[in-house]
Coordinates of N, CA and C in Angstrom, one line a residue:
M28 N -37.3 144.7 146.0 CA -37.3 143.5 146.9 C -35.9 142.9 146.9
L29 N -35.4 142.5 148.0 CA -34.1 141.9 148.1 C -34.1 140.5 147.6
N30 N -33.0 140.1 147.0 CA -32.9 138.7 146.6 C -32.1 137.9 147.6
F31 N -32.7 136.9 148.2 CA -32.0 136.2 149.3 C -31.4 134.9 148.8
Q32 N -31.1 134.7 147.5 CA -30.4 133.6 147.0 C -28.9 133.9 147.2
M33 N -28.4 133.7 148.4 CA -27.0 134.1 148.7 C -26.4 133.1 149.5
P34 N -25.0 133.2 149.8 CA -24.3 132.2 150.5 C -24.9 131.9 151.9
P35 N -24.9 130.7 152.3 CA -25.5 130.4 153.7 C -24.7 131.1 154.8
I36 N -25.5 131.4 155.8 CA -25.0 132.1 157.0 C -25.1 131.1 158.2
G37 N -24.0 130.9 158.9 CA -24.1 130.2 160.2 C -24.5 128.7 160.0
T38 N -24.9 128.1 161.0 CA -25.3 126.7 161.1 C -26.8 126.5 161.0
V39 N -27.3 125.8 160.0 CA -28.7 125.7 159.8 C -29.2 124.4 160.4
R40 N -30.2 124.6 161.2 CA -30.9 123.4 161.8 C -32.1 123.1 160.9
R41 N -32.5 121.8 160.9 CA -33.7 121.4 160.0 C -34.9 122.2 160.3
P42 N -35.8 122.4 159.3 CA -37.1 123.1 159.6 C -37.8 122.4 160.8
Q43 N -38.4 123.3 161.6 CA -39.0 122.9 162.8 C -40.5 123.1 162.8
S44 N -41.3 122.2 163.4 CA -42.7 122.5 163.7 C -42.9 121.6 164.9
M45 N -44.1 121.7 165.5 CA -44.5 120.9 166.6 C -45.6 119.9 166.3
N46 N -45.4 118.7 166.7 CA -46.5 117.8 166.5 C -47.6 118.0 167.6
R47 N -48.6 117.2 167.6 CA -49.7 117.5 168.5 C -49.3 117.2 170.0
G48 N -48.3 116.4 170.2 CA -47.9 116.1 171.5 C -46.9 117.2 172.1
G49 N -46.6 118.2 171.2 CA -45.7 119.2 171.7 C -44.2 119.0 171.3
A50 N -43.9 117.8 170.7 CA -42.5 117.6 170.4 C -42.1 118.1 169.0
R51 N -40.9 118.6 168.9 CA -40.5 119.1 167.6 C -40.3 118.0 166.6
C52 N -40.7 118.3 165.4 CA -40.5 117.2 164.3 C -40.0 117.9 163.1
G53 N -39.3 117.1 162.3 CA -38.8 117.6 161.0 C -39.9 117.8 160.0
V54 N -39.7 118.8 159.1 CA -40.7 119.2 158.1 C -40.0 118.9 156.8
I55 N -40.6 118.1 155.9 CA -40.0 117.7 154.7 C -39.9 118.9 153.7
S56 N -40.9 119.7 153.6 CA -40.9 120.8 152.7 C -40.0 121.9 153.2
K57 N -39.4 122.7 152.3 CA -38.5 123.7 152.7 C -39.2 124.8 153.4
A58 N -38.7 125.3 154.5 CA -39.4 126.3 155.3 C -39.2 127.7 154.7
Q59 N -40.3 128.4 154.7 CA -40.3 129.8 154.1 C -39.6 130.7 155.1
I60 N -39.7 130.4 156.4 CA -39.1 131.3 157.4 C -37.8 130.8 157.9
K61 N -36.8 131.7 157.9 CA -35.5 131.4 158.5 C -35.3 132.4 159.6
L62 N -35.0 131.9 160.8 CA -34.7 132.7 162.0 C -33.3 132.7 162.3
Y63 N -32.6 133.8 162.2 CA -31.2 133.9 162.5 C -31.0 134.3 164.0
T64 N -30.2 133.5 164.7 CA -30.2 133.7 166.1 C -28.9 133.2 166.7
N65 N -28.7 133.4 168.0 CA -27.6 132.7 168.7 C -28.0 132.6 170.2
P66 N -27.3 131.8 171.0 CA -27.7 131.6 172.4 C -27.7 132.9 173.2
G67 N -26.9 133.8 172.9 CA -26.8 135.0 173.7 C -27.7 136.2 173.3
S68 N -28.7 135.9 172.4 CA -29.6 136.9 171.9 C -31.0 136.8 172.4
R69 N -31.9 137.7 172.0 CA -33.3 137.5 172.3 C -34.0 136.6 171.3
G70 N -33.2 135.8 170.6 CA -33.8 134.9 169.6 C -34.8 133.9 170.2
K71 N -34.5 133.5 171.5 CA -35.4 132.5 172.1 C -36.8 133.0 172.2
I72 N -37.0 134.3 172.3 CA -38.4 134.9 172.4 C -39.1 134.6 171.1
T73 N -38.4 134.8 169.9 CA -39.1 134.6 168.7 C -39.2 133.1 168.4
E74 N -38.2 132.3 168.8 CA -38.3 130.8 168.7 C -39.5 130.3 169.4
W75 N -39.8 130.8 170.6 CA -40.9 130.4 171.4 C -42.2 130.6 170.6
Y76 N -42.4 131.8 170.0 CA -43.6 132.1 169.3 C -43.8 131.3 168.1
L77 N -42.7 131.1 167.3 CA -42.8 130.2 166.2 C -43.3 128.8 166.6
A78 N -42.8 128.3 167.7 CA -43.2 127.0 168.2 C -44.7 127.0 168.6
E79 N -45.1 128.0 169.2 CA -46.5 128.1 169.6 C -47.4 128.2 168.4
L80 N -47.0 128.9 167.4 CA -47.8 129.0 166.1 C -47.7 127.7 165.3
N81 N -46.7 126.9 165.6 CA -46.5 125.6 164.8 C -46.3 126.0 163.3
V82 N -45.5 127.0 163.1 CA -45.1 127.4 161.8 C -43.8 126.8 161.4
P83 N -43.7 126.1 160.3 CA -42.4 125.5 159.9 C -41.4 126.6 159.7
H84 N -40.2 126.3 160.2 CA -39.1 127.3 160.1 C -37.8 126.7 160.3
E85 N -36.8 127.4 159.8 CA -35.4 126.9 160.0 C -34.7 127.9 161.0
L86 N -33.9 127.3 161.9 CA -33.1 128.1 162.8 C -31.7 128.1 162.3
V87 N -31.2 129.3 162.1 CA -29.8 129.5 161.7 C -29.0 130.1 162.8
S88 N -28.0 129.3 163.3 CA -27.2 129.8 164.4 C -26.1 130.7 163.8
V89 N -26.0 131.9 164.2 CA -25.0 132.9 163.7 C -23.9 133.0 164.7
D90 N -22.7 132.6 164.3 CA -21.5 132.6 165.2 C -20.9 134.0 165.2
M91 N -21.2 134.7 166.3 CA -20.7 136.1 166.4 C -19.2 136.2 166.5
R92 N -18.6 135.2 167.2 CA -17.2 135.2 167.4 C -16.4 135.1 166.1
R93 N -17.0 134.4 165.1 CA -16.4 134.3 163.8 C -16.8 135.4 162.8
G94 N -17.6 136.3 163.3 CA -18.0 137.5 162.6 C -19.0 137.2 161.5
E95 N -19.8 136.2 161.7 CA -20.8 135.9 160.7 C -21.9 136.9 160.6
H96 N -22.1 137.7 161.7 CA -23.1 138.8 161.7 C -22.6 140.0 160.9
K97 N -21.4 140.0 160.5 CA -20.9 141.1 159.7 C -20.6 140.8 158.3
T98 N -21.1 139.6 157.8 CA -20.9 139.2 156.4 C -21.9 140.0 155.6
P99 N -21.6 140.2 154.3 CA -22.5 140.9 153.4 C -23.9 140.2 153.4
A100 N -23.8 138.9 153.4 CA -25.1 138.1 153.3 C -26.0 138.4 154.5
F101 N -25.4 138.5 155.7 CA -26.3 138.8 156.9 C -26.6 140.2 156.9
L102 N -25.7 141.1 156.6 CA -26.0 142.6 156.6 C -27.1 142.9 155.6
A103 N -27.3 142.1 154.6 CA -28.5 142.3 153.7 C -29.8 142.1 154.4
I104 N -29.8 141.3 155.5 CA -31.0 141.1 156.3 C -31.1 142.1 157.4
N105 N -30.0 142.3 158.1 CA -30.0 143.3 159.2 C -28.8 144.1 159.0
P106 N -28.9 145.3 158.5 CA -27.7 146.2 158.3 C -26.9 146.6 159.5
F107 N -27.6 146.4 160.7 CA -26.9 146.7 162.0 C -26.1 145.5 162.5
G108 N -26.2 144.3 161.9 CA -25.5 143.2 162.3 C -25.8 142.6 163.6
K109 N -27.1 142.6 164.0 CA -27.6 142.1 165.2 C -28.5 140.9 165.0
V110 N -28.7 140.0 166.0 CA -29.6 139.0 166.0 C -30.6 139.2 167.2
P111 N -31.8 138.7 167.1 CA -32.4 137.9 166.0 C -32.7 138.7 164.8
A112 N -32.7 138.0 163.7 CA -33.3 138.6 162.4 C -34.0 137.4 161.7
M113 N -34.8 137.7 160.8 CA -35.6 136.7 160.2 C -35.9 137.0 158.7
T114 N -36.0 136.0 157.9 CA -36.6 136.2 156.6 C -37.8 135.4 156.5
D115 N -38.9 136.0 155.9 CA -40.1 135.3 155.6 C -40.3 135.4 154.2
G116 N -39.9 134.4 153.4 CA -39.9 134.5 152.0 C -38.9 135.6 151.6
D117 N -39.4 136.6 150.9 CA -38.5 137.7 150.4 C -38.5 138.9 151.4
L118 N -39.2 138.7 152.6 CA -39.2 139.8 153.5 C -38.2 139.7 154.6
P119 N -37.2 140.6 154.7 CA -36.3 140.6 155.8 C -36.8 141.4 157.0
L120 N -36.5 140.9 158.2 CA -37.0 141.6 159.4 C -35.9 141.5 160.5
F121 N -35.8 142.6 161.3 CA -34.9 142.5 162.5 C -35.7 143.1 163.6
E122 N -35.2 143.0 164.8 CA -35.8 143.3 166.1 C -36.8 142.3 166.5
S123 N -36.6 141.8 167.7 CA -37.5 140.7 168.2 C -39.0 141.1 168.2
G124 N -39.2 142.3 168.6 CA -40.6 142.8 168.7 C -41.3 142.9 167.3
A125 N -40.5 143.4 166.4 CA -41.1 143.5 165.0 C -41.3 142.1 164.5
I126 N -40.5 141.1 164.8 CA -40.7 139.8 164.3 C -41.9 139.2 165.0
L127 N -42.1 139.4 166.3 CA -43.3 138.8 166.9 C -44.5 139.4 166.3
L128 N -44.6 140.7 166.1 CA -45.8 141.3 165.6 C -46.1 140.9 164.1
H129 N -45.0 140.7 163.3 CA -45.2 140.2 162.0 C -45.8 138.8 162.0
L130 N -45.3 138.0 162.9 CA -45.8 136.6 163.0 C -47.3 136.6 163.5
A131 N -47.5 137.5 164.5 CA -48.9 137.6 165.0 C -49.9 138.0 163.9
N132 N -49.5 139.0 163.1 CA -50.3 139.5 162.1 C -50.6 138.5 161.0
K133 N -49.5 137.8 160.6 CA -49.6 137.0 159.4 C -50.1 135.6 159.7
Y134 N -49.6 135.0 160.9 CA -49.9 133.6 161.2 C -50.8 133.4 162.4
G135 N -51.0 134.5 163.2 CA -51.7 134.3 164.5 C -53.2 134.4 164.4
K136 N -53.7 134.8 163.3 CA -55.2 134.9 163.1 C -55.8 135.8 164.2
L137 N -55.2 137.0 164.4 CA -55.7 137.9 165.4 C -56.7 138.9 164.8
S138 N -57.6 139.3 165.6 CA -58.5 140.4 165.1 C -57.7 141.7 165.2
D139 N -58.3 142.8 164.7 CA -57.6 144.1 164.8 C -57.4 144.5 166.2
N140 N -58.4 144.3 167.1 CA -58.2 144.7 168.5 C -57.2 143.8 169.2
E141 N -57.2 142.5 168.9 CA -56.2 141.6 169.5 C -54.8 142.0 169.0
L142 N -54.6 142.4 167.8 CA -53.3 142.8 167.3 C -52.8 144.0 168.0
G143 N -53.8 145.0 168.2 CA -53.4 146.2 169.0 C -52.9 145.8 170.4
T144 N -53.6 144.9 171.0 CA -53.2 144.5 172.4 C -51.8 143.8 172.3
A145 N -51.6 143.0 171.3 CA -50.3 142.3 171.1 C -49.2 143.3 171.0
A146 N -49.5 144.3 170.2 CA -48.5 145.4 170.0 C -48.2 146.1 171.3
Q147 N -49.2 146.4 172.1 CA -49.1 147.0 173.4 C -48.1 146.3 174.3
W148 N -48.4 145.0 174.5 CA -47.5 144.2 175.4 C -46.1 143.9 174.8
T149 N -46.0 143.8 173.5 CA -44.7 143.6 172.9 C -43.8 144.8 173.1
L150 N -44.4 146.0 172.8 CA -43.6 147.2 172.9 C -43.3 147.5 174.4
F151 N -44.2 147.2 175.2 CA -44.0 147.4 176.7 C -42.8 146.5 177.1
A152 N -42.8 145.3 176.7 CA -41.8 144.4 177.1 C -40.4 144.8 176.6
N153 N -40.3 145.2 175.4 CA -39.0 145.6 174.8 C -38.5 147.0 175.1
S154 N -39.4 147.8 175.8 CA -39.0 149.1 176.1 C -39.1 149.3 177.6
T155 N -40.3 149.6 178.1 CA -40.5 149.9 179.5 C -40.0 148.8 180.5
L156 N -40.4 147.6 180.2 CA -40.0 146.5 181.1 C -38.5 146.2 181.0
S157 N -38.0 146.1 179.8 CA -36.6 145.8 179.6 C -35.7 146.9 180.3
E158 N -36.1 148.1 180.2 CA -35.3 149.2 180.8 C -35.4 149.1 182.3
A159 N -36.6 148.8 182.9 CA -36.8 148.7 184.3 C -35.9 147.5 184.9
F160 N -35.8 146.5 184.1 CA -35.0 145.3 184.6 C -33.5 145.4 184.4
F161 N -33.1 146.0 183.3 CA -31.7 145.8 182.9 C -30.9 147.2 182.8
N162 N -31.6 148.3 183.0 CA -30.9 149.6 183.1 C -30.5 149.8 184.5
N163 N -29.2 149.8 184.8 CA -28.7 149.9 186.2 C -29.3 151.2 186.9
R164 N -29.5 152.2 186.2 CA -30.0 153.5 186.8 C -31.4 153.4 187.2
Q165 N -32.2 152.5 186.5 CA -33.6 152.4 186.8 C -34.0 151.2 187.7
R166 N -33.2 150.2 187.7 CA -33.6 149.0 188.3 C -34.1 149.1 189.7
A167 N -33.4 149.8 190.6 CA -33.7 149.9 192.0 C -35.1 150.5 192.2
T168 N -35.5 151.4 191.4 CA -36.8 152.1 191.6 C -37.9 151.5 190.7
Q169 N -37.6 151.1 189.5 CA -38.6 150.7 188.5 C -38.9 149.3 188.5
M170 N -37.9 148.4 188.8 CA -38.3 147.0 188.8 C -39.4 146.6 189.8
P171 N -39.3 147.1 191.1 CA -40.4 146.8 192.0 C -41.8 147.4 191.5
V172 N -41.8 148.5 190.8 CA -43.0 149.1 190.3 C -43.6 148.1 189.2
M173 N -42.8 147.7 188.3 CA -43.2 146.8 187.3 C -43.8 145.5 187.8
L174 N -43.0 144.9 188.8 CA -43.4 143.6 189.4 C -44.7 143.7 190.2
R175 N -44.8 144.8 190.9 CA -46.1 145.0 191.7 C -47.3 145.2 190.8
T176 N -47.1 145.9 189.8 CA -48.2 146.2 188.9 C -48.6 144.9 188.1
L177 N -47.6 144.1 187.6 CA -47.9 142.9 187.0 C -48.5 141.9 188.0
N178 N -48.1 141.9 189.2 CA -48.7 141.0 190.2 C -50.1 141.3 190.4
E179 N -50.5 142.6 190.4 CA -51.9 143.0 190.6 C -52.7 142.5 189.4
L180 N -52.2 142.8 188.2 CA -52.9 142.4 187.0 C -53.1 140.9 186.9
L181 N -52.1 140.1 187.3 CA -52.2 138.7 187.2 C -53.0 138.0 188.3
S182 N -53.3 138.8 189.3 CA -54.2 138.3 190.4 C -55.7 138.2 189.9
K183 N -55.9 138.8 188.7 CA -57.3 138.8 188.2 C -57.5 137.9 187.0
K184 N -56.4 137.4 186.4 CA -56.5 136.5 185.3 C -55.2 135.7 185.1
P185 N -55.3 134.6 184.5 CA -54.1 133.7 184.4 C -53.1 134.2 183.5
Y186 N -53.5 135.0 182.4 CA -52.6 135.5 181.4 C -52.8 137.0 181.2
L187 N -51.9 137.6 180.5 CA -52.0 139.1 180.4 C -53.3 139.6 179.8
T188 N -53.8 138.8 178.8 CA -55.0 139.3 178.1 C -56.2 138.5 178.5
G189 N -56.1 137.7 179.5 CA -57.3 136.9 179.9 C -57.1 135.5 180.2
E190 N -57.9 134.6 179.7 CA -57.8 133.2 180.0 C -56.9 132.5 179.1
D191 N -56.5 133.1 177.9 CA -55.7 132.4 177.0 C -54.3 132.9 176.9
F192 N -53.3 132.0 176.7 CA -51.9 132.4 176.5 C -51.8 133.1 175.1
S193 N -51.0 134.2 175.0 CA -50.9 134.9 173.8 C -49.5 135.4 173.6
V194 N -49.3 136.0 172.4 CA -48.0 136.6 172.1 C -47.5 137.6 173.1
G195 N -48.4 138.3 173.8 CA -48.0 139.2 174.8 C -47.4 138.5 176.0
D196 N -47.8 137.3 176.3 CA -47.2 136.5 177.4 C -45.8 136.1 177.0
I197 N -45.6 135.8 175.7 CA -44.3 135.4 175.3 C -43.3 136.6 175.4
A198 N -43.8 137.8 175.0 CA -43.0 139.0 175.1 C -42.6 139.4 176.5
V199 N -43.6 139.5 177.4 CA -43.4 139.8 178.8 C -42.8 138.7 179.6
G200 N -43.4 137.5 179.4 CA -42.9 136.3 180.1 C -41.5 136.0 179.9
S201 N -41.0 136.2 178.7 CA -39.6 135.9 178.4 C -38.7 136.8 179.3
Y202 N -39.0 138.1 179.4 CA -38.2 139.0 180.3 C -38.3 138.6 181.8
L203 N -39.5 138.1 182.2 CA -39.6 137.6 183.6 C -38.7 136.4 183.8
L204 N -38.7 135.5 182.8 CA -37.9 134.3 182.9 C -36.4 134.6 182.7
Y205 N -36.0 135.7 182.2 CA -34.6 136.1 182.2 C -34.1 136.5 183.6
L206 N -35.0 136.9 184.5 CA -34.6 137.4 185.8 C -33.8 136.4 186.6
P207 N -34.2 135.1 186.7 CA -33.4 134.2 187.4 C -32.0 133.9 186.8
L208 N -31.9 134.2 185.5 CA -30.6 134.0 184.8 C -29.7 135.1 185.2
F209 N -30.2 136.4 185.2 CA -29.3 137.5 185.4 C -29.2 137.9 186.9
F210 N -30.3 137.6 187.7 CA -30.3 138.0 189.1 C -30.7 136.8 189.9
P211 N -29.8 135.8 190.1 CA -30.2 134.6 190.7 C -30.5 134.8 192.2
D212 N -30.1 135.9 192.8 CA -30.4 136.1 194.2 C -31.7 136.9 194.4
L213 N -32.3 137.3 193.4 CA -33.6 138.0 193.5 C -34.7 137.1 193.9
D214 N -35.4 137.5 195.0 CA -36.5 136.7 195.6 C -37.8 137.2 194.9
L215 N -38.3 136.4 194.0 CA -39.5 136.8 193.3 C -40.8 136.2 194.0
T216 N -40.6 135.5 195.0 CA -41.8 134.9 195.7 C -42.6 136.0 196.4
Q217 N -42.0 137.2 196.6 CA -42.7 138.3 197.2 C -43.8 138.8 196.3
Y218 N -43.7 138.4 195.0 CA -44.8 138.7 194.0 C -45.5 137.4 193.6
P219 N -46.3 136.9 194.5 CA -46.8 135.5 194.3 C -47.6 135.2 193.0
E220 N -48.3 136.2 192.5 CA -49.0 136.0 191.2 C -48.0 136.0 190.0
V221 N -47.0 136.8 190.1 CA -46.0 136.8 189.1 C -45.2 135.5 189.1
W222 N -44.9 135.1 190.4 CA -44.2 133.8 190.6 C -44.9 132.6 190.0
S223 N -46.2 132.6 190.3 CA -47.1 131.5 189.8 C -47.2 131.5 188.2
Y224 N -47.3 132.7 187.7 CA -47.3 133.0 186.3 C -46.1 132.4 185.6
M225 N -44.9 132.8 186.2 CA -43.7 132.3 185.6 C -43.6 130.8 185.6
Q226 N -44.0 130.1 186.6 CA -44.1 128.7 186.6 C -45.0 128.1 185.5
R227 N -46.2 128.8 185.4 CA -47.2 128.3 184.5 C -46.7 128.4 183.1
I228 N -46.1 129.5 182.7 CA -45.7 129.6 181.3 C -44.4 128.8 181.0
S229 N -43.6 128.6 182.0 CA -42.4 127.8 181.8 C -42.7 126.3 181.6
E230 N -43.9 125.9 182.0 CA -44.3 124.5 181.9 C -44.9 124.2 180.5
R231 N -45.1 125.2 179.7 CA -45.6 125.0 178.4 C -44.6 124.1 177.5
P232 N -45.1 123.2 176.8 CA -44.1 122.3 176.0 C -43.2 123.1 175.1
T233 N -43.7 124.3 174.6 CA -43.0 125.1 173.6 C -42.0 126.0 174.3
C234 N -42.0 126.2 175.6 CA -41.1 127.1 176.3 C -39.7 126.7 176.0
P235 N -38.8 127.6 175.6 CA -37.4 127.2 175.4 C -36.7 126.6 176.6
V236 N -35.8 125.7 176.4 CA -35.2 125.0 177.5 C -34.4 125.9 178.4
P237 N -33.7 126.9 178.0 CA -33.0 127.8 178.9 C -34.0 128.5 179.9
Y238 N -35.2 128.8 179.5 CA -36.2 129.4 180.4 C -36.6 128.4 181.4
K239 N -36.9 127.2 180.9 CA -37.3 126.1 181.8 C -36.2 125.9 182.9
E240 N -35.0 125.8 182.5 CA -33.9 125.6 183.4 C -33.7 126.7 184.4
A241 N -33.9 127.9 183.9 CA -33.8 129.1 184.8 C -34.9 129.0 185.9
M242 N -36.1 128.6 185.5 CA -37.2 128.6 186.4 C -37.0 127.4 187.4
A243 N -36.5 126.3 186.9 CA -36.2 125.2 187.9 C -35.1 125.7 188.9
G244 N -34.1 126.4 188.4 CA -33.1 126.9 189.4 C -33.7 127.9 190.4
A245 N -34.7 128.7 189.9 CA -35.3 129.7 190.8 C -36.1 129.0 191.8
L246 N -36.8 127.9 191.4 CA -37.6 127.2 192.4 C -36.7 126.5 193.5
E247 N -35.6 126.0 193.0 CA -34.7 125.4 193.9 C -34.1 126.4 194.9
A248 N -33.8 127.6 194.4 CA -33.2 128.6 195.3 C -34.3 129.1 196.3
A249 N -35.5 129.2 195.8 CA -36.6 129.6 196.7 C -36.8 128.6 197.8
A250 N -36.7 127.3 197.5 CA -36.9 126.3 198.5 C -35.7 126.3 199.5
Q251 N -34.5 126.6 199.0 CA -33.4 126.7 199.9 C -33.4 127.9 200.8
R252 N -34.0 129.0 200.3 CA -34.1 130.2 201.1 C -35.1 129.9 202.3
Q253 N -36.0 129.0 202.1 CA -36.9 128.7 203.2 C -36.4 127.7 204.2
G254 N -35.2 127.3 204.0 CA -34.5 126.4 204.9 C -34.8 124.9 204.7
S255 N -34.2 124.1 205.4 CA -34.3 122.7 205.2 C -35.2 122.0 206.2
T256 N -35.9 122.8 207.0 CA -36.8 122.3 208.1 C -38.3 122.4 207.8
G257 N -38.6 122.4 206.5 CA -40.0 122.4 206.2 C -40.7 123.7 206.0
G258 N -40.0 124.7 205.5 CA -40.6 126.0 205.3 C -41.7 125.9 204.2
V259 N -42.5 126.9 204.1 CA -43.6 126.9 203.1 C -43.2 126.6 201.7
M260 N -42.1 127.3 201.3 CA -41.7 127.0 199.9 C -41.1 125.6 199.7
S261 N -40.5 125.1 200.7 CA -40.0 123.7 200.7 C -41.1 122.7 200.5
K262 N -42.2 123.0 201.3 CA -43.4 122.1 201.2 C -44.1 122.2 199.8
L263 N -44.1 123.4 199.3 CA -44.8 123.6 198.0 C -44.0 123.0 196.8
F264 N -42.7 123.3 196.8 CA -41.9 123.0 195.7 C -40.9 121.8 195.9
G265 N -40.6 121.5 197.1 CA -39.6 120.4 197.4 C -38.2 120.8 197.1
R266 N -37.3 119.8 197.2 CA -35.9 120.0 196.9 C -35.4 118.8 196.1
R267 N -34.4 119.1 195.3 CA -33.8 118.0 194.5 C -32.6 117.4 195.2

């Protein structure tokens, strides 16, 4: 087992948890979990799930420009020097999907079947969906397939696994909420169930601020595409 009594890495924020009203609050006791992340990584995905679980944790911002991801202390956690990475007590973990599934298994109180479904959607998000969205050679053909299929699935239920929001929604929903950030001209209103789903999950108190802002921008762009004379989207969402 690795010993993590080592020099601090990056900038540590106070332990986080959520109060009943959804606001983050300080935790007096030392957090067992430390999540190493930075704004340009997939760390927001894991931050979101920690907030949903209301598990006390510390966020450690790793400054890649200063090379903090290449220090011996950080490489002891992730030898590949990537974020996000996490320690849960003496357990080091890297890869956002592995972190999500560890948290789901340990803190999510899932049944065996629920954990299997969580793994299905998490692996789908980090492989099939990610490649369809962000691989230039696949995007033109595969992104529409993914969005059409998700649109059909979400026409039958509010969330991927049914009536309740789950870790699978965080895994898949995060990539959907990336789309307005990376492809601001993409019109997602042609997939109305996906569009409604994105709005629904972005309104959760625990949803990371960059995702909320991306969705707000997408709504504004959709309203503008409908014109200023009272198109359907303008009536539904308004303009600022």
